[in-house]
Amino acid sequence: MNRFVMAAVAAVLGMGLAGAAARAEVTEADLAGDATSTGDVLTNGMGRGLQRFSPLETLNKTNVKNLVPAWAFSLGGEKQRGQESQPLVYDGVMYVTGSYSRLWAIDLKTGKELWQFDARLPEGILPCCDVINRGAAIFGSNIYFGTLDARIVALDLKTGDVKWNKKIAEYKEGYSYTAAPLIVNGLVVTGNSGGEFGIVGEVQARDAETGELVWTRPTIEGHMGTLNGKDSTMTGELNATWPGDLWKTGGGATWLGGSYDADTDTLVFGAGNPSPWNSHLRNAGTPVEGNKGDNLYAASRLGIDPKTGEIKWHYQTTPREGWDFDGVNEVVPFVDKDGNKRFGTADRNGFFYVLNREDGAFVHATPFVKDITWAKEIGKDGRPVYNEDNRPGDPSKAADGEKGEQIFAVPSFLGGKNWMPMSYSPKTGLFYVPSNEWGMDIWNEPITYKKGAAYLGAGFTIKPLFEDYIGSMKAIDPNTGDIKWEYKNPSPLWGGTMNTAGGLVFFGTPEGEFKALDADSGEELWSFQTGSGIVGQPITWDQDGEQYVSVVSGWGGAVPLWGGEVAKKVNYLNQGGMVWTFKLPKQMASN
């Protein structure tokens, strides 16, 4: 037996022995296989396509009632607020981020802290929608996460020591960063946050080993991209859909991060609202005809070449956006009933879209929330058919010049679905979408851009549509847009979903309940009270022959800060900060 074969055999044997040496570094192949592997969770979304589906079947509809706590870990201290993180699991360790840009390594068997990193944020950070962090990324021997002062940090997996720390943008201008990074072919790909401050959205790719920039791609037309330290190409065409100099502060923040479609080798990022919200101001003096007032590429999905940062395609969900309907929501690859490769995305504007994966072309769209007012439908050309009388009025035409006509719009600016990730099951063919049924009084106001100051040009108050519920977990058939079942919740849903081959859908509620539903019918099968509202993202994995499930609990996020009348309905909820981990004991798996 030659030495190469001996080494390979030793490696295989070593991985199967208790107490063996630590595993090799995380590779591109590991990340590519994350959606099908069951012993690790290496990526945000449980796979870079963000399907949040586990092939594990140990835990199922019959035995989920036997799911019990294994351990709980407190994020501790006074730094609570919203906990929107998704944990990662690798080599016997859980990695979880928390509010105020912190990260912990936790022993997977005992729940004991191994190390903690605190970003030590400067004074004057400008987070829009709570001090949350949505997760990290693993590659090589490093773990990467972003901070509220708009930086990306690489830490050693074993020790938490800083490998490198790079600036994404200037936090004093309103930039921040809250999303989990995305790693593709050795590049750490990040977006940015700060759309309410007149910043410019951008996607950046860095060398994972050194942190050095490889390319940048702004999301607003007129701005120049870069490749290997030099100007590359302009985004769009200068002043094609933006008048004057308004593109310079055009918004379009890429604040939720992106997905990766390996079949087409495409990064897919969403761009947020254009700035300011006042659509009349953004298009003053410009005829709104054709696509002149679209304000590209805000409120859009962008297909990007991961090697160069060039835009391969775009699809704009809300042209001439005027209700804060960000276009950042996740874009999830799937295969439809006829074998076509498609993307599914549930937009803040209340419509569920199906796009072609090759070129982002529109296939069809259907409403997934009730009583939408801003548009009659999405036309066959993929553009909305507006109800123009449901656009907030132009303040310059008001008698006092201070407040445009107020209208009641559905959904509210927090969206039919906001950031909270949906999941997709290849087994049922359904998307499981956390949504909310609410509307808003909204009006436009005069506004002038000032660096580092809010740049809205609008006022608003959110109101629930129905007396008995706001949150609604929906199972959507992407082939037809039909809603197969709906699970109603009194307060808004603001956390992610996960589904499994065992026929289960997991999610949490602001009331603190972590729930498992029947993926086929929506029937509630199990629930556990965590003590604080859940706005985190569940995961599951296999460990020593037992299936585990974990979620972060800790109420916060945008709803209590921006929710108007809805916020008053949930102001009794307690903050918190706990990682809850559950398991199905072997002896109860067959019950």
Short mmCIF file of N, CA and C in Angstrom, two decimals, residues 14 17 24 64 98 109 183 192 198 206-207 254 268 314 322 337 370 396 489 519 527 571:
data_model
loop_
_atom_site.label_atom_id
_atom_site.label_comp_id
_atom_site.label_asym_id
_atom_site.label_seq_id
_atom_site.Cartn_x
_atom_site.Cartn_y
_atom_site.Cartn_z
N GLY A 14 -9.92 8.14 10.61
CA GLY A 14 -9.82 9.17 11.64
C GLY A 14 -11.10 9.95 11.81
N LEU A 17 -13.61 8.16 14.12
CA LEU A 17 -13.23 7.82 15.49
C LEU A 17 -13.56 8.97 16.44
N ALA A 24 -10.52 18.70 8.36
CA ALA A 24 -9.82 19.59 7.45
C ALA A 24 -10.59 20.88 7.28
N VAL A 64 -42.41 13.96 16.36
CA VAL A 64 -41.97 15.31 16.73
C VAL A 64 -42.48 15.70 18.11
N GLY A 98 -24.98 37.64 17.39
CA GLY A 98 -26.00 38.27 18.20
C GLY A 98 -26.05 39.76 17.99
N LYS A 109 -22.12 19.65 22.08
CA LYS A 109 -22.67 18.62 22.96
C LYS A 109 -23.12 19.17 24.31
N ILE A 183 -20.25 32.98 0.47
CA ILE A 183 -18.92 32.62 -0.03
C ILE A 183 -19.06 31.72 -1.25
N ASN A 192 -24.74 45.74 1.54
CA ASN A 192 -24.66 46.82 2.52
C ASN A 192 -26.05 47.21 2.97
N GLY A 198 -30.02 57.58 2.22
CA GLY A 198 -29.54 58.11 0.95
C GLY A 198 -28.19 57.56 0.55
N ARG A 206 -14.56 39.88 -1.96
CA ARG A 206 -13.20 39.96 -1.43
C ARG A 206 -12.54 38.59 -1.43
N ASP A 207 -11.26 38.58 -1.53
CA ASP A 207 -10.49 37.36 -1.37
C ASP A 207 -10.66 36.87 0.06
N THR A 254 -28.37 46.68 -0.53
CA THR A 254 -28.39 45.21 -0.69
C THR A 254 -28.33 44.55 0.68
N VAL A 268 -27.38 36.07 -6.98
CA VAL A 268 -28.63 36.82 -7.09
C VAL A 268 -28.81 37.66 -5.83
N HIS A 314 -31.48 41.64 -14.90
CA HIS A 314 -32.20 42.27 -13.79
C HIS A 314 -33.68 42.09 -13.99
N GLY A 322 -42.87 53.68 -4.58
CA GLY A 322 -43.25 54.82 -3.75
C GLY A 322 -43.85 54.45 -2.41
N LYS A 337 -43.04 21.99 -11.89
CA LYS A 337 -43.68 20.69 -12.16
C LYS A 337 -43.36 20.15 -13.55
N LYS A 370 -53.62 39.52 1.38
CA LYS A 370 -54.98 39.95 1.03
C LYS A 370 -55.06 41.46 0.80
N SER A 396 -45.60 68.90 -3.31
CA SER A 396 -45.41 70.19 -3.99
C SER A 396 -46.71 70.72 -4.57
N ASN A 489 -51.47 33.81 13.04
CA ASN A 489 -50.87 34.14 14.33
C ASN A 489 -51.30 35.55 14.74
N ALA A 519 -46.16 19.77 7.14
CA ALA A 519 -45.83 20.45 5.88
C ALA A 519 -46.93 20.30 4.84
N SER A 527 -45.03 22.43 20.00
CA SER A 527 -44.72 23.82 20.33
C SER A 527 -43.94 23.86 21.65
N ASN A 571 -46.22 45.54 22.59
CA ASN A 571 -45.23 46.17 23.47
C ASN A 571 -45.07 45.47 24.80
#
